[in-house]
């Protein structure tokens, strides 16, 4: 086993490999730009994130829908507003599929009927708050937040990808032309170090690889108590220290690595981003269909 002793991240990765010069070629690719449809809605409401959550519910949630409920503050606002509309009777017969403990708790408090997800459900719509989104493609990262209880990145991603329509509610600062920072990568606990070293080799010089600890702060190896998910996997935070050329291509590379079970990148069509900024919303989608809304 290699000497993994390291206290702090640096430009030199803790996962060293003599084969990195050949494997590095896997990360060289050409990014292709894609056209997206955008329009802007202006408002005098002071709470920009609530405006985005309200627009999501008012414009996309219809009577009789099965709706996937995401995590984060924006999703909480949307869940609360959806509960208000159900209680007022302005929308009816909505069934919620929570993606995590927090969304289930908020739905229960809001009085929204819930079911646990299984493959037999047809999910009409899902909304979530992405940690960050790639402007060119609407690829998103989820799972950077600390997991609570039975939370599962696999479950969250499964529900989001099963939905007929997916909406991310984000702030303008989360919508980036070049995405950097961490991608959570779920790996098999057995022989985890080999998987971590392979990922480190592939992105050497571009990213640092840290195993997520269960509690507190730990070094790159995750300390004495690495996080083990409900499915029995470890999580590697692959932290890109400069903007990626293409988040979608990085996800494709991760998909091909033995030992990788899942990761936090979501890229699919149709997908819509509701982007909150001061006194206005940007609505961006990759379906090339124009929607009009009045607020």
PDB file of N, CA and C in Angstrom, residues 29-120:
ATOM      1  N   UNK A  29     -10.482  16.157 -23.553  1.00  0.00           N
ATOM      2  CA  UNK A  29     -11.636  16.037 -24.423  1.00  0.00           C
ATOM      3  C   UNK A  29     -12.009  17.408 -24.943  1.00  0.00           C
ATOM      4  N   UNK A  30     -12.860  17.411 -25.939  1.00  0.00           N
ATOM      5  CA  UNK A  30     -13.354  18.648 -26.510  1.00  0.00           C
ATOM      6  C   UNK A  30     -14.772  18.893 -26.039  1.00  0.00           C
ATOM      7  N   UNK A  31     -15.016  20.035 -25.460  1.00  0.00           N
ATOM      8  CA  UNK A  31     -16.353  20.368 -24.972  1.00  0.00           C
ATOM      9  C   UNK A  31     -17.202  20.913 -26.110  1.00  0.00           C
ATOM     10  N   UNK A  32     -18.417  20.396 -26.226  1.00  0.00           N
ATOM     11  CA  UNK A  32     -19.325  20.866 -27.261  1.00  0.00           C
ATOM     12  C   UNK A  32     -20.387  21.756 -26.639  1.00  0.00           C
ATOM     13  N   UNK A  33     -20.599  22.923 -27.193  1.00  0.00           N
ATOM     14  CA  UNK A  33     -21.589  23.862 -26.698  1.00  0.00           C
ATOM     15  C   UNK A  33     -22.969  23.467 -27.192  1.00  0.00           C
ATOM     16  N   UNK A  34     -23.961  23.663 -26.362  1.00  0.00           N
ATOM     17  CA  UNK A  34     -25.338  23.340 -26.713  1.00  0.00           C
ATOM     18  C   UNK A  34     -26.193  24.581 -26.529  1.00  0.00           C
ATOM     19  N   UNK A  35     -27.152  24.791 -27.411  1.00  0.00           N
ATOM     20  CA  UNK A  35     -28.052  25.929 -27.304  1.00  0.00           C
ATOM     21  C   UNK A  35     -29.131  25.635 -26.283  1.00  0.00           C
ATOM     22  N   UNK A  36     -29.425  26.626 -25.460  1.00  0.00           N
ATOM     23  CA  UNK A  36     -30.460  26.508 -24.458  1.00  0.00           C
ATOM     24  C   UNK A  36     -31.451  27.640 -24.646  1.00  0.00           C
ATOM     25  N   UNK A  37     -32.688  27.392 -24.275  1.00  0.00           N
ATOM     26  CA  UNK A  37     -33.700  28.435 -24.330  1.00  0.00           C
ATOM     27  C   UNK A  37     -33.768  29.161 -23.000  1.00  0.00           C
ATOM     28  N   UNK A  38     -33.811  30.490 -23.045  1.00  0.00           N
ATOM     29  CA  UNK A  38     -33.882  31.300 -21.837  1.00  0.00           C
ATOM     30  C   UNK A  38     -34.988  32.336 -21.960  1.00  0.00           C
ATOM     31  N   UNK A  39     -35.632  32.661 -20.831  1.00  0.00           N
ATOM     32  CA  UNK A  39     -36.410  33.881 -20.756  1.00  0.00           C
ATOM     33  C   UNK A  39     -36.379  34.393 -19.331  1.00  0.00           C
ATOM     34  N   UNK A  40     -36.760  35.649 -19.163  1.00  0.00           N
ATOM     35  CA  UNK A  40     -36.615  36.343 -17.884  1.00  0.00           C
ATOM     36  C   UNK A  40     -37.974  36.817 -17.411  1.00  0.00           C
ATOM     37  N   UNK A  41     -38.250  36.636 -16.119  1.00  0.00           N
ATOM     38  CA  UNK A  41     -39.449  37.150 -15.472  1.00  0.00           C
ATOM     39  C   UNK A  41     -39.006  38.121 -14.393  1.00  0.00           C
ATOM     40  N   UNK A  42     -39.537  39.346 -14.430  1.00  0.00           N
ATOM     41  CA  UNK A  42     -39.171  40.351 -13.432  1.00  0.00           C
ATOM     42  C   UNK A  42     -40.276  40.497 -12.392  1.00  0.00           C
ATOM     43  N   UNK A  43     -39.886  40.810 -11.179  1.00  0.00           N
ATOM     44  CA  UNK A  43     -40.845  40.895 -10.074  1.00  0.00           C
ATOM     45  C   UNK A  43     -40.345  41.878  -9.041  1.00  0.00           C
ATOM     46  N   UNK A  44     -41.278  42.379  -8.229  1.00  0.00           N
ATOM     47  CA  UNK A  44     -40.919  43.278  -7.130  1.00  0.00           C
ATOM     48  C   UNK A  44     -40.801  42.539  -5.802  1.00  0.00           C
ATOM     49  N   UNK A  45     -41.000  41.200  -5.799  1.00  0.00           N
ATOM     50  CA  UNK A  45     -40.848  40.437  -4.563  1.00  0.00           C
ATOM     51  C   UNK A  45     -39.405  40.495  -4.084  1.00  0.00           C
ATOM     52  N   UNK A  46     -39.219  40.646  -2.774  1.00  0.00           N
ATOM     53  CA  UNK A  46     -37.868  40.800  -2.234  1.00  0.00           C
ATOM     54  C   UNK A  46     -37.163  39.462  -2.047  1.00  0.00           C
ATOM     55  N   UNK A  47     -37.927  38.393  -1.824  1.00  0.00           N
ATOM     56  CA  UNK A  47     -37.335  37.079  -1.596  1.00  0.00           C
ATOM     57  C   UNK A  47     -37.202  36.357  -2.935  1.00  0.00           C
ATOM     58  N   UNK A  48     -36.034  36.452  -3.538  1.00  0.00           N
ATOM     59  CA  UNK A  48     -35.853  35.914  -4.879  1.00  0.00           C
ATOM     60  C   UNK A  48     -35.985  34.397  -4.910  1.00  0.00           C
ATOM     61  N   UNK A  49     -35.522  33.697  -3.884  1.00  0.00           N
ATOM     62  CA  UNK A  49     -35.606  32.245  -3.884  1.00  0.00           C
ATOM     63  C   UNK A  49     -37.052  31.778  -3.708  1.00  0.00           C
ATOM     64  N   UNK A  50     -37.824  32.501  -2.897  1.00  0.00           N
ATOM     65  CA  UNK A  50     -39.246  32.166  -2.774  1.00  0.00           C
ATOM     66  C   UNK A  50     -39.964  32.385  -4.103  1.00  0.00           C
ATOM     67  N   UNK A  51     -39.611  33.439  -4.805  1.00  0.00           N
ATOM     68  CA  UNK A  51     -40.191  33.676  -6.129  1.00  0.00           C
ATOM     69  C   UNK A  51     -39.924  32.494  -7.054  1.00  0.00           C
ATOM     70  N   UNK A  52     -38.717  31.965  -7.011  1.00  0.00           N
ATOM     71  CA  UNK A  52     -38.378  30.813  -7.847  1.00  0.00           C
ATOM     72  C   UNK A  52     -39.172  29.578  -7.438  1.00  0.00           C
ATOM     73  N   UNK A  53     -39.290  29.363  -6.124  1.00  0.00           N
ATOM     74  CA  UNK A  53     -40.056  28.216  -5.635  1.00  0.00           C
ATOM     75  C   UNK A  53     -41.531  28.351  -6.003  1.00  0.00           C
ATOM     76  N   UNK A  54     -42.084  29.540  -5.845  1.00  0.00           N
ATOM     77  CA  UNK A  54     -43.485  29.801  -6.180  1.00  0.00           C
ATOM     78  C   UNK A  54     -43.732  29.578  -7.672  1.00  0.00           C
ATOM     79  N   UNK A  55     -42.834  30.082  -8.505  1.00  0.00           N
ATOM     80  CA  UNK A  55     -42.982  29.900  -9.948  1.00  0.00           C
ATOM     81  C   UNK A  55     -42.950  28.416 -10.319  1.00  0.00           C
ATOM     82  N   UNK A  56     -42.102  27.666  -9.661  1.00  0.00           N
ATOM     83  CA  UNK A  56     -42.019  26.230  -9.933  1.00  0.00           C
ATOM     84  C   UNK A  56     -43.345  25.543  -9.678  1.00  0.00           C
ATOM     85  N   UNK A  57     -43.940  25.813  -8.537  1.00  0.00           N
ATOM     86  CA  UNK A  57     -45.208  25.172  -8.178  1.00  0.00           C
ATOM     87  C   UNK A  57     -46.344  25.684  -9.061  1.00  0.00           C
ATOM     88  N   UNK A  58     -46.439  26.999  -9.219  1.00  0.00           N
ATOM     89  CA  UNK A  58     -47.541  27.578  -9.989  1.00  0.00           C
ATOM     90  C   UNK A  58     -47.510  27.154 -11.459  1.00  0.00           C
ATOM     91  N   UNK A  59     -46.328  27.020 -12.013  1.00  0.00           N
ATOM     92  CA  UNK A  59     -46.214  26.806 -13.457  1.00  0.00           C
ATOM     93  C   UNK A  59     -46.125  25.343 -13.861  1.00  0.00           C
ATOM     94  N   UNK A  60     -45.679  24.482 -12.951  1.00  0.00           N
ATOM     95  CA  UNK A  60     -45.374  23.118 -13.373  1.00  0.00           C
ATOM     96  C   UNK A  60     -46.167  22.030 -12.644  1.00  0.00           C
ATOM     97  N   UNK A  61     -46.616  22.285 -11.421  1.00  0.00           N
ATOM     98  CA  UNK A  61     -47.346  21.261 -10.670  1.00  0.00           C
ATOM     99  C   UNK A  61     -48.830  21.338 -11.020  1.00  0.00           C
ATOM    100  N   UNK A  62     -49.392  20.239 -11.484  1.00  0.00           N
ATOM    101  CA  UNK A  62     -50.788  20.187 -11.912  1.00  0.00           C
ATOM    102  C   UNK A  62     -51.562  19.172 -11.067  1.00  0.00           C
ATOM    103  N   UNK A  63     -52.897  19.271 -11.134  1.00  0.00           N
ATOM    104  CA  UNK A  63     -53.760  18.336 -10.416  1.00  0.00           C
ATOM    105  C   UNK A  63     -53.422  16.895 -10.763  1.00  0.00           C
ATOM    106  N   UNK A  64     -53.403  16.035  -9.743  1.00  0.00           N
ATOM    107  CA  UNK A  64     -53.224  14.612  -9.961  1.00  0.00           C
ATOM    108  C   UNK A  64     -51.804  14.155 -10.196  1.00  0.00           C
ATOM    109  N   UNK A  65     -50.840  15.060 -10.094  1.00  0.00           N
ATOM    110  CA  UNK A  65     -49.448  14.696 -10.368  1.00  0.00           C
ATOM    111  C   UNK A  65     -48.813  13.919  -9.225  1.00  0.00           C
ATOM    112  N   UNK A  66     -47.841  13.083  -9.582  1.00  0.00           N
ATOM    113  CA  UNK A  66     -46.898  12.505  -8.634  1.00  0.00           C
ATOM    114  C   UNK A  66     -45.621  13.331  -8.741  1.00  0.00           C
ATOM    115  N   UNK A  67     -45.191  13.915  -7.620  1.00  0.00           N
ATOM    116  CA  UNK A  67     -44.114  14.907  -7.641  1.00  0.00           C
ATOM    117  C   UNK A  67     -42.976  14.468  -6.724  1.00  0.00           C
ATOM    118  N   UNK A  68     -41.759  14.428  -7.266  1.00  0.00           N
ATOM    119  CA  UNK A  68     -40.574  14.164  -6.464  1.00  0.00           C
ATOM    120  C   UNK A  68     -40.125  15.428  -5.755  1.00  0.00           C
ATOM    121  N   UNK A  69     -39.887  15.315  -4.454  1.00  0.00           N
ATOM    122  CA  UNK A  69     -39.518  16.469  -3.634  1.00  0.00           C
ATOM    123  C   UNK A  69     -38.038  16.415  -3.283  1.00  0.00           C
ATOM    124  N   UNK A  70     -37.305  17.434  -3.673  1.00  0.00           N
ATOM    125  CA  UNK A  70     -35.872  17.473  -3.432  1.00  0.00           C
ATOM    126  C   UNK A  70     -35.504  18.078  -2.091  1.00  0.00           C
ATOM    127  N   UNK A  71     -34.216  18.337  -1.931  1.00  0.00           N
ATOM    128  CA  UNK A  71     -33.673  18.836  -0.670  1.00  0.00           C
ATOM    129  C   UNK A  71     -33.188  20.268  -0.846  1.00  0.00           C
ATOM    130  N   UNK A  72     -32.751  20.870   0.254  1.00  0.00           N
ATOM    131  CA  UNK A  72     -32.226  22.225   0.215  1.00  0.00           C
ATOM    132  C   UNK A  72     -33.291  23.263   0.526  1.00  0.00           C
ATOM    133  N   UNK A  73     -32.847  24.490   0.776  1.00  0.00           N
ATOM    134  CA  UNK A  73     -33.748  25.559   1.190  1.00  0.00           C
ATOM    135  C   UNK A  73     -34.783  25.882   0.117  1.00  0.00           C
ATOM    136  N   UNK A  74     -34.361  25.917  -1.144  1.00  0.00           N
ATOM    137  CA  UNK A  74     -35.301  26.231  -2.227  1.00  0.00           C
ATOM    138  C   UNK A  74     -36.402  25.177  -2.313  1.00  0.00           C
ATOM    139  N   UNK A  75     -36.038  23.915  -2.183  1.00  0.00           N
ATOM    140  CA  UNK A  75     -37.039  22.846  -2.208  1.00  0.00           C
ATOM    141  C   UNK A  75     -37.985  22.964  -1.016  1.00  0.00           C
ATOM    142  N   UNK A  76     -37.447  23.320   0.144  1.00  0.00           N
ATOM    143  CA  UNK A  76     -38.299  23.512   1.321  1.00  0.00           C
ATOM    144  C   UNK A  76     -39.345  24.585   1.077  1.00  0.00           C
ATOM    145  N   UNK A  77     -38.954  25.694   0.468  1.00  0.00           N
ATOM    146  CA  UNK A  77     -39.898  26.767   0.162  1.00  0.00           C
ATOM    147  C   UNK A  77     -40.971  26.284  -0.812  1.00  0.00           C
ATOM    148  N   UNK A  78     -40.559  25.501  -1.815  1.00  0.00           N
ATOM    149  CA  UNK A  78     -41.521  24.984  -2.787  1.00  0.00           C
ATOM    150  C   UNK A  78     -42.483  24.001  -2.136  1.00  0.00           C
ATOM    151  N   UNK A  79     -41.975  23.147  -1.246  1.00  0.00           N
ATOM    152  CA  UNK A  79     -42.828  22.182  -0.542  1.00  0.00           C
ATOM    153  C   UNK A  79     -43.855  22.918   0.330  1.00  0.00           C
ATOM    154  N   UNK A  80     -43.396  23.921   1.063  1.00  0.00           N
ATOM    155  CA  UNK A  80     -44.304  24.684   1.914  1.00  0.00           C
ATOM    156  C   UNK A  80     -45.385  25.378   1.092  1.00  0.00           C
ATOM    157  N   UNK A  81     -45.010  25.952  -0.030  1.00  0.00           N
ATOM    158  CA  UNK A  81     -45.977  26.646  -0.882  1.00  0.00           C
ATOM    159  C   UNK A  81     -46.949  25.658  -1.524  1.00  0.00           C
ATOM    160  N   UNK A  82     -46.449  24.498  -1.919  1.00  0.00           N
ATOM    161  CA  UNK A  82     -47.329  23.465  -2.471  1.00  0.00           C
ATOM    162  C   UNK A  82     -48.354  23.030  -1.424  1.00  0.00           C
ATOM    163  N   UNK A  83     -47.928  22.892  -0.176  1.00  0.00           N
ATOM    164  CA  UNK A  83     -48.857  22.547   0.897  1.00  0.00           C
ATOM    165  C   UNK A  83     -49.946  23.602   1.064  1.00  0.00           C
ATOM    166  N   UNK A  84     -49.572  24.869   0.955  1.00  0.00           N
ATOM    167  CA  UNK A  84     -50.555  25.949   1.054  1.00  0.00           C
ATOM    168  C   UNK A  84     -51.602  25.841  -0.057  1.00  0.00           C
ATOM    169  N   UNK A  85     -51.148  25.551  -1.258  1.00  0.00           N
ATOM    170  CA  UNK A  85     -52.079  25.447  -2.391  1.00  0.00           C
ATOM    171  C   UNK A  85     -53.005  24.239  -2.243  1.00  0.00           C
ATOM    172  N   UNK A  86     -52.499  23.151  -1.710  1.00  0.00           N
ATOM    173  CA  UNK A  86     -53.338  21.979  -1.473  1.00  0.00           C
ATOM    174  C   UNK A  86     -54.389  22.270  -0.404  1.00  0.00           C
ATOM    175  N   UNK A  87     -53.989  22.945   0.652  1.00  0.00           N
ATOM    176  CA  UNK A  87     -54.946  23.272   1.716  1.00  0.00           C
ATOM    177  C   UNK A  87     -56.010  24.250   1.224  1.00  0.00           C
ATOM    178  N   UNK A  88     -55.620  25.150   0.326  1.00  0.00           N
ATOM    179  CA  UNK A  88     -56.575  26.120  -0.220  1.00  0.00           C
ATOM    180  C   UNK A  88     -57.463  25.512  -1.299  1.00  0.00           C
ATOM    181  N   UNK A  89     -57.090  24.334  -1.778  1.00  0.00           N
ATOM    182  CA  UNK A  89     -57.878  23.671  -2.805  1.00  0.00           C
ATOM    183  C   UNK A  89     -57.629  24.175  -4.211  1.00  0.00           C
ATOM    184  N   UNK A  90     -56.597  24.997  -4.399  1.00  0.00           N
ATOM    185  CA  UNK A  90     -56.288  25.496  -5.738  1.00  0.00           C
ATOM    186  C   UNK A  90     -55.529  24.466  -6.569  1.00  0.00           C
ATOM    187  N   UNK A  91     -55.037  23.438  -5.925  1.00  0.00           N
ATOM    188  CA  UNK A  91     -54.468  22.288  -6.611  1.00  0.00           C
ATOM    189  C   UNK A  91     -54.875  21.048  -5.811  1.00  0.00           C
ATOM    190  N   UNK A  92     -55.112  19.939  -6.502  1.00  0.00           N
ATOM    191  CA  UNK A  92     -55.688  18.773  -5.838  1.00  0.00           C
ATOM    192  C   UNK A  92     -54.983  17.486  -6.260  1.00  0.00           C
ATOM    193  N   UNK A  93     -55.118  16.493  -5.379  1.00  0.00           N
ATOM    194  CA  UNK A  93     -54.722  15.117  -5.690  1.00  0.00           C
ATOM    195  C   UNK A  93     -53.252  14.981  -6.085  1.00  0.00           C
ATOM    196  N   UNK A  94     -52.397  15.694  -5.396  1.00  0.00           N
ATOM    197  CA  UNK A  94     -50.955  15.583  -5.620  1.00  0.00           C
ATOM    198  C   UNK A  94     -50.383  14.571  -4.628  1.00  0.00           C
ATOM    199  N   UNK A  95     -49.558  13.678  -5.121  1.00  0.00           N
ATOM    200  CA  UNK A  95     -48.843  12.724  -4.270  1.00  0.00           C
ATOM    201  C   UNK A  95     -47.361  13.017  -4.356  1.00  0.00           C
ATOM    202  N   UNK A  96     -46.703  13.083  -3.218  1.00  0.00           N
ATOM    203  CA  UNK A  96     -45.288  13.425  -3.163  1.00  0.00           C
ATOM    204  C   UNK A  96     -44.426  12.194  -2.949  1.00  0.00           C
ATOM    205  N   UNK A  97     -43.263  12.185  -3.597  1.00  0.00           N
ATOM    206  CA  UNK A  97     -42.231  11.169  -3.389  1.00  0.00           C
ATOM    207  C   UNK A  97     -40.997  11.889  -2.850  1.00  0.00           C
ATOM    208  N   UNK A  98     -40.736  11.826  -1.540  1.00  0.00           N
ATOM    209  CA  UNK A  98     -39.583  12.554  -0.993  1.00  0.00           C
ATOM    210  C   UNK A  98     -38.266  11.880  -1.375  1.00  0.00           C
ATOM    211  N   UNK A  99     -37.256  12.700  -1.640  1.00  0.00           N
ATOM    212  CA  UNK A  99     -35.937  12.169  -1.976  1.00  0.00           C
ATOM    213  C   UNK A  99     -35.047  12.002  -0.754  1.00  0.00           C
ATOM    214  N   UNK A 100     -35.447  12.579   0.377  1.00  0.00           N
ATOM    215  CA  UNK A 100     -34.580  12.554   1.553  1.00  0.00           C
ATOM    216  C   UNK A 100     -35.400  12.764   2.812  1.00  0.00           C
ATOM    217  N   UNK A 101     -34.741  12.658   3.944  1.00  0.00           N
ATOM    218  CA  UNK A 101     -35.401  12.805   5.241  1.00  0.00           C
ATOM    219  C   UNK A 101     -36.000  14.197   5.398  1.00  0.00           C
ATOM    220  N   UNK A 102     -35.245  15.230   5.020  1.00  0.00           N
ATOM    221  CA  UNK A 102     -35.725  16.600   5.221  1.00  0.00           C
ATOM    222  C   UNK A 102     -36.946  16.906   4.367  1.00  0.00           C
ATOM    223  N   UNK A 103     -36.980  16.424   3.115  1.00  0.00           N
ATOM    224  CA  UNK A 103     -38.144  16.702   2.271  1.00  0.00           C
ATOM    225  C   UNK A 103     -39.369  15.930   2.763  1.00  0.00           C
ATOM    226  N   UNK A 104     -39.174  14.738   3.303  1.00  0.00           N
ATOM    227  CA  UNK A 104     -40.288  13.985   3.887  1.00  0.00           C
ATOM    228  C   UNK A 104     -40.848  14.713   5.109  1.00  0.00           C
ATOM    229  N   UNK A 105     -39.959  15.257   5.925  1.00  0.00           N
ATOM    230  CA  UNK A 105     -40.389  15.988   7.112  1.00  0.00           C
ATOM    231  C   UNK A 105     -41.174  17.240   6.727  1.00  0.00           C
ATOM    232  N   UNK A 106     -40.667  17.993   5.754  1.00  0.00           N
ATOM    233  CA  UNK A 106     -41.353  19.205   5.320  1.00  0.00           C
ATOM    234  C   UNK A 106     -42.707  18.889   4.689  1.00  0.00           C
ATOM    235  N   UNK A 107     -42.778  17.809   3.911  1.00  0.00           N
ATOM    236  CA  UNK A 107     -44.049  17.421   3.288  1.00  0.00           C
ATOM    237  C   UNK A 107     -45.071  17.019   4.345  1.00  0.00           C
ATOM    238  N   UNK A 108     -44.619  16.322   5.370  1.00  0.00           N
ATOM    239  CA  UNK A 108     -45.526  15.926   6.447  1.00  0.00           C
ATOM    240  C   UNK A 108     -46.081  17.156   7.166  1.00  0.00           C
ATOM    241  N   UNK A 109     -45.222  18.122   7.455  1.00  0.00           N
ATOM    242  CA  UNK A 109     -45.665  19.350   8.120  1.00  0.00           C
ATOM    243  C   UNK A 109     -46.608  20.155   7.231  1.00  0.00           C
ATOM    244  N   UNK A 110     -46.404  20.086   5.915  1.00  0.00           N
ATOM    245  CA  UNK A 110     -47.240  20.836   4.971  1.00  0.00           C
ATOM    246  C   UNK A 110     -48.537  20.112   4.640  1.00  0.00           C
ATOM    247  N   UNK A 111     -48.684  18.866   5.109  1.00  0.00           N
ATOM    248  CA  UNK A 111     -49.903  18.117   4.846  1.00  0.00           C
ATOM    249  C   UNK A 111     -49.998  17.545   3.443  1.00  0.00           C
ATOM    250  N   UNK A 112     -48.856  17.276   2.836  1.00  0.00           N
ATOM    251  CA  UNK A 112     -48.843  16.730   1.475  1.00  0.00           C
ATOM    252  C   UNK A 112     -48.829  15.203   1.555  1.00  0.00           C
ATOM    253  N   UNK A 113     -49.768  14.513   0.911  1.00  0.00           N
ATOM    254  CA  UNK A 113     -49.762  13.037   0.913  1.00  0.00           C
ATOM    255  C   UNK A 113     -48.478  12.506   0.298  1.00  0.00           C
ATOM    256  N   UNK A 114     -47.921  11.459   0.899  1.00  0.00           N
ATOM    257  CA  UNK A 114     -46.638  10.924   0.442  1.00  0.00           C
ATOM    258  C   UNK A 114     -46.700   9.424   0.210  1.00  0.00           C
ATOM    259  N   UNK A 115     -45.833   8.976  -0.650  1.00  0.00           N
ATOM    260  CA  UNK A 115     -45.570   7.557  -0.858  1.00  0.00           C
ATOM    261  C   UNK A 115     -44.058   7.381  -0.940  1.00  0.00           C
ATOM    262  N   UNK A 116     -43.566   6.208  -0.541  1.00  0.00           N
ATOM    263  CA  UNK A 116     -42.158   5.891  -0.733  1.00  0.00           C
ATOM    264  C   UNK A 116     -41.953   5.398  -2.158  1.00  0.00           C
ATOM    265  N   UNK A 117     -40.839   5.758  -2.727  1.00  0.00           N
ATOM    266  CA  UNK A 117     -40.598   5.452  -4.138  1.00  0.00           C
ATOM    267  C   UNK A 117     -40.395   3.955  -4.373  1.00  0.00           C
ATOM    268  N   UNK A 118     -40.996   3.457  -5.441  1.00  0.00           N
ATOM    269  CA  UNK A 118     -40.601   2.167  -6.001  1.00  0.00           C
ATOM    270  C   UNK A 118     -40.740   2.256  -7.515  1.00  0.00           C
ATOM    271  N   UNK A 119     -40.247   1.255  -8.199  1.00  0.00           N
ATOM    272  CA  UNK A 119     -40.153   1.315  -9.654  1.00  0.00           C
ATOM    273  C   UNK A 119     -41.503   1.397 -10.356  1.00  0.00           C
ATOM    274  N   UNK A 120     -42.582   1.080  -9.644  1.00  0.00           N
ATOM    275  CA  UNK A 120     -43.899   1.085 -10.281  1.00  0.00           C
ATOM    276  C   UNK A 120     -44.474   2.492 -10.424  1.00  0.00           C
TER     277      UNK A 120
END
